[in-house]
Tab-separated table of C-alpha atoms and ligand atoms in Angstrom:
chain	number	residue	atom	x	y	z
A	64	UNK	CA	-6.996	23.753	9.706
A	65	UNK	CA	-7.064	20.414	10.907
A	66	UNK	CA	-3.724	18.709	11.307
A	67	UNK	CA	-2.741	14.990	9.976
A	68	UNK	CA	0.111	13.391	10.823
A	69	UNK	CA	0.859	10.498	8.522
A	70	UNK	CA	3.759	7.905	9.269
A	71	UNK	CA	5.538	6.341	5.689
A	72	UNK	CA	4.908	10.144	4.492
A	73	UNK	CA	7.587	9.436	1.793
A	74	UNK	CA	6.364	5.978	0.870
A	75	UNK	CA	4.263	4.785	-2.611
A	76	UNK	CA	0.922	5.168	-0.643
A	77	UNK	CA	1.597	7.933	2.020
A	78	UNK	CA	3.073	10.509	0.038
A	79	UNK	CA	0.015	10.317	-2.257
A	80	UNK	CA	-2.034	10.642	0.689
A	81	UNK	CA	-0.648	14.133	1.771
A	82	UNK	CA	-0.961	15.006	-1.541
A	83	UNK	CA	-4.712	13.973	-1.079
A	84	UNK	CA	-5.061	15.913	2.249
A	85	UNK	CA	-3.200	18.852	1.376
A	86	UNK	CA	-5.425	19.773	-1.654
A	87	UNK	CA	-8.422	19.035	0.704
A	88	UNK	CA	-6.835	21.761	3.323
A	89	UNK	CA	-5.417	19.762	5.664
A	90	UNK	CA	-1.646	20.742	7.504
A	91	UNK	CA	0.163	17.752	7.106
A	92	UNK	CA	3.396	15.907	9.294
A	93	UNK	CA	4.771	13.104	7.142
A	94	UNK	CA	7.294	11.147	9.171
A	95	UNK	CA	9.311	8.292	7.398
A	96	UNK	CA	12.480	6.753	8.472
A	97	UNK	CA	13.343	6.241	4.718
A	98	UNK	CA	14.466	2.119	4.664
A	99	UNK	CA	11.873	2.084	2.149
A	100	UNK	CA	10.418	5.625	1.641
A	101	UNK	CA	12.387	8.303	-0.265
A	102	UNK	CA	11.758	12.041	-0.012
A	103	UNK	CA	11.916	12.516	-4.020
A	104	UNK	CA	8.456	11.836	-3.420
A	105	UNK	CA	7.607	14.341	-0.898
A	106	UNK	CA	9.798	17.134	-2.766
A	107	UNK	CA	7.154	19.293	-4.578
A	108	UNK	CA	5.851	20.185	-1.512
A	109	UNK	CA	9.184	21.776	-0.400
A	110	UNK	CA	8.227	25.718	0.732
A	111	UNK	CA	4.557	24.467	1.445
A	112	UNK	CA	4.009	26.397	5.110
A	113	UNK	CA	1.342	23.674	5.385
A	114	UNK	CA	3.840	20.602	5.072
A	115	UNK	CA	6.726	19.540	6.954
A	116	UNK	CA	8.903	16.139	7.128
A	117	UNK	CA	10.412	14.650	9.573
A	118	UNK	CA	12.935	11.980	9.384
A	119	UNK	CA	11.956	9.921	12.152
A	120	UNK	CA	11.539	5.721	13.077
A	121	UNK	CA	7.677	5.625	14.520
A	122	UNK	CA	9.459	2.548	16.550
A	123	UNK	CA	10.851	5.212	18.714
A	124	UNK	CA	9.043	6.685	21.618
A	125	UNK	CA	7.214	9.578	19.646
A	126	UNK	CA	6.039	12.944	21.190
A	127	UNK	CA	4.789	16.094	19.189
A	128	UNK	CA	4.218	19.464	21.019
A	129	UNK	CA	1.603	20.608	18.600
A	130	UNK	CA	-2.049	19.858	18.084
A	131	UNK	CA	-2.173	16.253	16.018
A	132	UNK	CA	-6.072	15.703	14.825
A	133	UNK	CA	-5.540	12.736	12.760
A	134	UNK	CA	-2.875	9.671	12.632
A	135	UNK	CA	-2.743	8.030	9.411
A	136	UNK	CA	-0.420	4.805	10.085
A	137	UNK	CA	1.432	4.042	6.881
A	138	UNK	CA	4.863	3.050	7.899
A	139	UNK	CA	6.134	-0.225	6.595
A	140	UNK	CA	7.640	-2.072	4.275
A	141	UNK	CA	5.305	-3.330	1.836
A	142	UNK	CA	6.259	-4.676	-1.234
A	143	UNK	CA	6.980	-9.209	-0.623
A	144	UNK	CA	10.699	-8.210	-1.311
A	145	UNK	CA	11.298	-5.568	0.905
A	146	UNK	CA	9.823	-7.413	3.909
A	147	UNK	CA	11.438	-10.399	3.167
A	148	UNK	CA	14.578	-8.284	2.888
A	149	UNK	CA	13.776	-6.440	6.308
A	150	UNK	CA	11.391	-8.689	8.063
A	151	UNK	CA	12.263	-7.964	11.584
A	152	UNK	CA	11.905	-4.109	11.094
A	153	UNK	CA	8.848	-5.295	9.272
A	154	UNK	CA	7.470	-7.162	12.435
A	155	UNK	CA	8.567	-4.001	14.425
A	156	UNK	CA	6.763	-0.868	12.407
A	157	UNK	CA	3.840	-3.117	12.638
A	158	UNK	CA	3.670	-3.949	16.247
A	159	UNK	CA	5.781	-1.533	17.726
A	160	UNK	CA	5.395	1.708	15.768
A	161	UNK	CA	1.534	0.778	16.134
A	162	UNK	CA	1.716	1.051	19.272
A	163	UNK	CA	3.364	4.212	19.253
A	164	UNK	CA	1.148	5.529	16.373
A	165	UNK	CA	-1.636	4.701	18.552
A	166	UNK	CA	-0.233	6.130	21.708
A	167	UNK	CA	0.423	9.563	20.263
A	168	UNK	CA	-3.586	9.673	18.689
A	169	UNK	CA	-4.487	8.698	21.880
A	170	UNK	CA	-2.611	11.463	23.652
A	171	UNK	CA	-4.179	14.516	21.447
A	172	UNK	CA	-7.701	12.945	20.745
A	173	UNK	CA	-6.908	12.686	17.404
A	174	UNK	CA	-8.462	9.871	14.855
A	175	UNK	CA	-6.036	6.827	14.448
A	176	UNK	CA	-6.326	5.318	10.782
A	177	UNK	CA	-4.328	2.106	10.459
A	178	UNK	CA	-3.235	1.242	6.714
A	179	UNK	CA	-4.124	-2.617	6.986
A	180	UNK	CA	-3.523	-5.378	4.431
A	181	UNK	CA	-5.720	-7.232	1.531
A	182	UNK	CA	-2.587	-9.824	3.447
A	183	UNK	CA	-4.448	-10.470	6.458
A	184	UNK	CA	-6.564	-12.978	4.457
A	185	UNK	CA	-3.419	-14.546	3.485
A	186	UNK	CA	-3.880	-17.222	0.652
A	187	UNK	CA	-7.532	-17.018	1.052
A	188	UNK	CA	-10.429	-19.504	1.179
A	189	UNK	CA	-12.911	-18.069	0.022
A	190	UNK	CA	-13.413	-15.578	-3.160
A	191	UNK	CA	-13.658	-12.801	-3.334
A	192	UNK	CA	-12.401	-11.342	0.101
A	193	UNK	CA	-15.133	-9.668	2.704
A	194	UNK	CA	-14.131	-8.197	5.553
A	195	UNK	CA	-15.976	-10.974	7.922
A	196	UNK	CA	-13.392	-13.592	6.213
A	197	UNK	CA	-10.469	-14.376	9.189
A	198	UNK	CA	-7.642	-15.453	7.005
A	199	UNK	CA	-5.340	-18.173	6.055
A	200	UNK	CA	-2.001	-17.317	6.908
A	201	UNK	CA	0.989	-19.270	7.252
A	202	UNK	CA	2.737	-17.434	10.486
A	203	UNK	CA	5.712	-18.643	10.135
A	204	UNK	CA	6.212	-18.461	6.086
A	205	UNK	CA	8.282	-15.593	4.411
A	206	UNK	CA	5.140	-13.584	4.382
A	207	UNK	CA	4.372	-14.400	8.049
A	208	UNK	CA	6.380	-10.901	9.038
A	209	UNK	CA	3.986	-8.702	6.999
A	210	UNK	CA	0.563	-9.999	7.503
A	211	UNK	CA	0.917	-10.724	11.423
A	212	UNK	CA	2.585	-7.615	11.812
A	213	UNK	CA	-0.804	-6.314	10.131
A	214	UNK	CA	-3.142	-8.540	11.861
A	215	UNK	CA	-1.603	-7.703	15.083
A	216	UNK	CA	-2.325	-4.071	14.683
A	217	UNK	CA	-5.086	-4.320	13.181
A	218	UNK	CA	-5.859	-6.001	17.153
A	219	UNK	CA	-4.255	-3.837	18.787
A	220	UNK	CA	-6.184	-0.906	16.738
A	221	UNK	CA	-9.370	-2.412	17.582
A	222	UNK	CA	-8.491	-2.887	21.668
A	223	UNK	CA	-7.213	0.859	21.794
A	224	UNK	CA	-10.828	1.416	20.610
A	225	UNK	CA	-12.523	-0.708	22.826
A	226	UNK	CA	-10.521	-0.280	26.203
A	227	UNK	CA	-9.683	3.820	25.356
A	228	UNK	CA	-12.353	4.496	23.330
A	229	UNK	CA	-10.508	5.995	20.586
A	230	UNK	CA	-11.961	6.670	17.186
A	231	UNK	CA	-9.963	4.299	14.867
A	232	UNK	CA	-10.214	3.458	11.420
A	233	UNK	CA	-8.812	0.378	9.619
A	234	UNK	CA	-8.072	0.160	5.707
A	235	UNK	CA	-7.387	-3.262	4.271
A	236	UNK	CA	-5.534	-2.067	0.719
A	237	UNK	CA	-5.569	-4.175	-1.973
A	238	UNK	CA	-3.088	-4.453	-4.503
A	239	UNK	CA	-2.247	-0.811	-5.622
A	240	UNK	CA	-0.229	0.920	-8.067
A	241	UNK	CA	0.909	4.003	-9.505
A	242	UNK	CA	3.659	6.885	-10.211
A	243	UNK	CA	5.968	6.685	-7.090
A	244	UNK	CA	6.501	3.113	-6.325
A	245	UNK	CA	10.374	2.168	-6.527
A	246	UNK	CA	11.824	0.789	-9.982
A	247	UNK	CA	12.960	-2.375	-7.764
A	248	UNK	CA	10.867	-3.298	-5.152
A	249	UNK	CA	10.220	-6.007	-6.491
A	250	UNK	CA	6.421	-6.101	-7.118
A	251	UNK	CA	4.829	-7.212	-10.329
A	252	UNK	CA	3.713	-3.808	-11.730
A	253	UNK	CA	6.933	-1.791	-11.655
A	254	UNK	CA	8.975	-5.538	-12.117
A	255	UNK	CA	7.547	-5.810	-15.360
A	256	UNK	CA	7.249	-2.477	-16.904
A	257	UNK	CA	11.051	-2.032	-16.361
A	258	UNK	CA	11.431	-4.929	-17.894
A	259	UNK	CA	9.169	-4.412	-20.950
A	260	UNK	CA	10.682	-0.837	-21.217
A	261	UNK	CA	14.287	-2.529	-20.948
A	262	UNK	CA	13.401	-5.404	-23.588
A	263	UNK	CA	13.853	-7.828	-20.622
A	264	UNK	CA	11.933	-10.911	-20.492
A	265	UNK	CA	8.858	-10.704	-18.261
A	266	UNK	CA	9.272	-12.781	-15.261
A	267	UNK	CA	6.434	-14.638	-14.896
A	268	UNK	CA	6.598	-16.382	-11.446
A	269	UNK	CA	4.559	-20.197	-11.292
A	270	UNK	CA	1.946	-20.465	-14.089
A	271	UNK	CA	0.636	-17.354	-14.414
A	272	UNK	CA	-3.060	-18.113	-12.966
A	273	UNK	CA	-2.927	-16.718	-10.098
A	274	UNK	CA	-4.887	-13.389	-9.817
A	275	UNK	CA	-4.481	-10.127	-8.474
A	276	UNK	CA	-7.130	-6.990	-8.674
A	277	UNK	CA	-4.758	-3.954	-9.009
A	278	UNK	CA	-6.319	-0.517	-8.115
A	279	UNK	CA	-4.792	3.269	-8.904
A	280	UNK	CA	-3.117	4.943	-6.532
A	281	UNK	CA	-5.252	7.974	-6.803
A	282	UNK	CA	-8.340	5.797	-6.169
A	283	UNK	CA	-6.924	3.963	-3.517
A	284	UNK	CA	-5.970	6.962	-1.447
A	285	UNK	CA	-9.530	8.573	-2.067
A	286	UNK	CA	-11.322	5.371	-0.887
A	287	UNK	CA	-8.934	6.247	2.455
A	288	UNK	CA	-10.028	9.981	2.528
A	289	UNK	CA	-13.504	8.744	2.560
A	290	UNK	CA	-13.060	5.958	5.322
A	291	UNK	CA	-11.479	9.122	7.397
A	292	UNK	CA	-14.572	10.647	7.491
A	293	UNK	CA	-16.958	7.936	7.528
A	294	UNK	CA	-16.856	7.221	11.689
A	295	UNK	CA	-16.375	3.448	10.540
A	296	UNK	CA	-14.583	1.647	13.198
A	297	UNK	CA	-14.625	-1.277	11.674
A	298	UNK	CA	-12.183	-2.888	9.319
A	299	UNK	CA	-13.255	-1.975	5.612
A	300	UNK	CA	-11.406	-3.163	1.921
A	301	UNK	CA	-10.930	-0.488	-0.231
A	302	UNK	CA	-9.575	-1.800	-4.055
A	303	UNK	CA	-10.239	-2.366	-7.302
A	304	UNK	CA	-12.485	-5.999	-8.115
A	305	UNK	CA	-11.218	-6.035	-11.736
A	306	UNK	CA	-9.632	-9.614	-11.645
A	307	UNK	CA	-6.812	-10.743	-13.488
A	308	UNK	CA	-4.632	-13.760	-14.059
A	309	UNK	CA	-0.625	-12.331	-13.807
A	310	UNK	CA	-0.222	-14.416	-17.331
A	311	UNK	CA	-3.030	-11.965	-18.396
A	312	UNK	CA	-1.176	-8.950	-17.074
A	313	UNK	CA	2.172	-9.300	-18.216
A	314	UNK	CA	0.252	-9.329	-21.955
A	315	UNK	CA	-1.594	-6.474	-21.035
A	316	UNK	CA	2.023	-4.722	-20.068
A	317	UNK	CA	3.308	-6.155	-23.487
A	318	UNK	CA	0.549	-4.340	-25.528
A	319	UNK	CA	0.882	-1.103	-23.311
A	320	UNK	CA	4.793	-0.510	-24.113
A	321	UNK	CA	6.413	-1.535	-27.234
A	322	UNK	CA	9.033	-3.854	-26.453
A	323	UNK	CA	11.135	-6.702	-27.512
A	324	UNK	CA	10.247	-9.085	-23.732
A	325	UNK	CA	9.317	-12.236	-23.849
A	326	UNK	CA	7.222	-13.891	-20.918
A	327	UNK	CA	9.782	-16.357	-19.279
A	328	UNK	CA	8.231	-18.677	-15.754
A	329	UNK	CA	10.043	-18.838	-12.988
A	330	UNK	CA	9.502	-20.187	-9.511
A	331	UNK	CA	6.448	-19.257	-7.436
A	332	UNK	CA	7.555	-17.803	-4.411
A	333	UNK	CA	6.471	-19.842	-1.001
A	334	UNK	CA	3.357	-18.581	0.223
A	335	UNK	CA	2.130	-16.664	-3.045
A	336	UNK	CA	-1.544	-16.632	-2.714
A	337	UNK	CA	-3.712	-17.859	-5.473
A	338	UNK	CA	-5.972	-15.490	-5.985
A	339	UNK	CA	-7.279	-11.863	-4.579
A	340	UNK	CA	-10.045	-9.998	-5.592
A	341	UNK	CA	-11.809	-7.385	-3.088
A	342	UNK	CA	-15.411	-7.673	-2.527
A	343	UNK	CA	-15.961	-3.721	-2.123
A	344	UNK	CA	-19.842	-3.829	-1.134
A	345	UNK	CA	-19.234	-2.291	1.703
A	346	UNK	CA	-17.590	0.756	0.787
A	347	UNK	CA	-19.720	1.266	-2.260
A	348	UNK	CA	-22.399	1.026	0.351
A	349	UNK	CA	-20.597	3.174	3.611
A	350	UNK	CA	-18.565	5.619	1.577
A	351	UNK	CA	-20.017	5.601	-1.609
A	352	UNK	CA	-16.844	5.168	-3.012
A	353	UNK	CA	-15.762	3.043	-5.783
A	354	UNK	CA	-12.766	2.793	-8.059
A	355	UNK	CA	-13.133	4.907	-11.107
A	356	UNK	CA	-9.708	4.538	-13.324
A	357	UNK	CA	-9.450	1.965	-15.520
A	358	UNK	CA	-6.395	-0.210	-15.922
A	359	UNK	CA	-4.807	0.960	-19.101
A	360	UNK	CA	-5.308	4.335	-18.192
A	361	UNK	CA	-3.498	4.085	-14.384
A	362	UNK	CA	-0.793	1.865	-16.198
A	363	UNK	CA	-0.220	4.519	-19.001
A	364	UNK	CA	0.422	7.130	-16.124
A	365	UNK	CA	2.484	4.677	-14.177
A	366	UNK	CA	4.600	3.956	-17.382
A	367	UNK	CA	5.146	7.592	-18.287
A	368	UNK	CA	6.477	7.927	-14.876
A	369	UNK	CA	8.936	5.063	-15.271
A	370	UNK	CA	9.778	6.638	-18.424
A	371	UNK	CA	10.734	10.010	-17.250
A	372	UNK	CA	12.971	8.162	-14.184
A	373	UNK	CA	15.069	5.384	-16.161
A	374	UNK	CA	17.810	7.256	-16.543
A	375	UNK	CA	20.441	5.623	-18.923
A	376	UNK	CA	22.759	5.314	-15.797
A	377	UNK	CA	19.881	3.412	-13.842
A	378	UNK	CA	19.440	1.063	-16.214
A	379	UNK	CA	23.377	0.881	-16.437
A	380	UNK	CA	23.485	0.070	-12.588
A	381	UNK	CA	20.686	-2.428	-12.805
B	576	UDP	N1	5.004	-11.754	-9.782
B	576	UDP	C1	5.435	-12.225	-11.011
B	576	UDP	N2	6.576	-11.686	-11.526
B	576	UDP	C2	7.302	-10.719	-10.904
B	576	UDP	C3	6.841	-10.233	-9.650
B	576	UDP	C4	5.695	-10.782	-9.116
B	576	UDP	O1	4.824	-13.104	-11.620
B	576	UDP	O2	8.341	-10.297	-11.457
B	576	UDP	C5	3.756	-12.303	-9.236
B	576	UDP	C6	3.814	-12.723	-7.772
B	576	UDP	O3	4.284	-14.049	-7.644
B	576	UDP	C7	2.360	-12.582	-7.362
B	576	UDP	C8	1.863	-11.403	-8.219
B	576	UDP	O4	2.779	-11.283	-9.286
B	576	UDP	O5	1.627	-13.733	-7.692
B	576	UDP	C9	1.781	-10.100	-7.460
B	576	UDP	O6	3.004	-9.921	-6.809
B	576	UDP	P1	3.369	-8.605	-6.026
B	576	UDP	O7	4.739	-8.801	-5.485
B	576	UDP	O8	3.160	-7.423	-6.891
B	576	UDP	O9	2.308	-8.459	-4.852
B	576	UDP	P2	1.543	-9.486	-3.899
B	576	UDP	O10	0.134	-9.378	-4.331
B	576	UDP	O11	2.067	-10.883	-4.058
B	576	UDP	O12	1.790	-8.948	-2.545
């Protein structure tokens, strides 16, 4: 059985990825430090000989005594809110617990696969995003924290392969969502279905135009599976294309959940970029992979999730 060892275990995106590799027969080690993780979402596998978690910050010098075949580097803070709120722990997970993800693959000849950023093209120039685009990234904006922590490791990922030879993989993730992600973290998907389920208004920040391309978690995290075992060094984007305005999703939210919310502007946050939308050639052609879940049906499964967690006393506390 081969062994995976996957930091931010009891995050959104990692804790759907050992769900991923234990029903393809992997062991897996999910380590989280929990700032932004939460084991709620790790809990059905409690009893599973084949899982363990460890409550652990991968900023810390890290050494594991049994056989590791795979690190898949998911710790950090992702939604714009949460790094904002924790930017310098942001910077760290990204450049220091890199390097320690990194040091521990290295050490038992495991695979190293980095969980990299649709951010690292910043606000971007050109549309939609390839992976031979370089970025345009304010370094020094609120967002600054997130995508140079991820453009840093996504160098140092590349010069561990290049100086150590060590087989590395690189995922830029576009916008995903799906059962799991936290009520508040601020991010337009759960943001606006609490609100819609609370008969909120919809916080619509600017205008509305610009776009996002939001994928399913369950897509996203087989795209990953399949980069995994691809041998792809390079740097590929796995998402979903299907571009929207956020104007056009809050409606979309409004017809998905009967509510009361009305769509109220406020400011757009410094830095928001304009638009994002994957260009996914590349894994459709390397992987063969492509998203399959349309949005209604992901956001139906995401809502029913919401559902079953809004307690009355969390809305109380709100
Ligand atoms: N957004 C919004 N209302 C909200 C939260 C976010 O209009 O309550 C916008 C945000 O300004 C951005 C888009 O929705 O343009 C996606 O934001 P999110 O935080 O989900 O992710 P991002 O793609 O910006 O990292």
């Amino acid at each position: 059985m081969k062994h995976a060892f996957v930091t931010g275990g009891a995050g959104f995106l990692g804790s759907h990825l050992c769900d991923l590799l234990l029903k393809n027969g992997f062991r897996v080690t999910a380590m989280d430090n929990l700032l932004t993780g939460n084991t709620d979402n790790i809990a059905h596998h409690a009893g599973n000989p084949n899982f363990k978690f460890v409550r652990y910050d991968v900023t810390n010098d890290l050494y594991i005594d049994d056989q590791v075949d795979v690190v898949f580097h998911f710790a950090s803070p992702a939604s714009p809110v949460d790094y904002q709120q924790y930017p310098i722990e942001t910077l760290k997970v990204g450049s220091i617990g890199t390097h320690k993800a990194l040091g521990l693959a290295r050490a038992h000849g495991a695979t190293f696969l980095l969980a990299s950023t649709s951010e690292v093209y910043g606000d971007p120039l050109i549309h939609p995003q390839n992976e031979s685009y370089w970025g345009n990234v304010n370094p020094i904006g609120p967002r600054g924290v997130y995508d140079e922590a991820k453009r840093f490791a996504e160098a140092l990922t590349m010069a561990y392969h290049n100086t150590h030879g060590l087989d590395t993989r690189i995922v830029r993730i576009f916008n995903t969502y799906g059962p799991r992600m936290r009520l508040h973290d601020g991010r337009v998907v759960p943001e606006m279905i609490y609100q819609a389920l609370t008969n909120q208004p919809l916080t619509v920040f600017g205008d509305g135009s610009q776009t996002r391309s939001f994928c399913f978690v369950e897509d996203e995290v087989k795209g990953i599976l399949k980069l995994y075992e691809s041998g792809c060094n390079d740097p590929v984007n796995i998402g979903n294309p299907h571009e929207m305005t956020i104007l056009q999703f809050a409606e979309i939210i409004r017809k998905l959940i009967d509510t009361r919310s009305e769509i109220v502007f406020r400011p757009l946050p410094v830095d928001d970029p304009t638009k994002r939308q994957p260009d996914i050639s590349k894994a459709r052609e390397l992987l063969d992979w492509e998203p399959r879940v349309p949005l209604e049906e992901g956001l139906s499964k995401t809502i029913a999730y919401f559902q079953s967690t809004l307690k009355p006393t969390a809305v109380a506390a709100y």
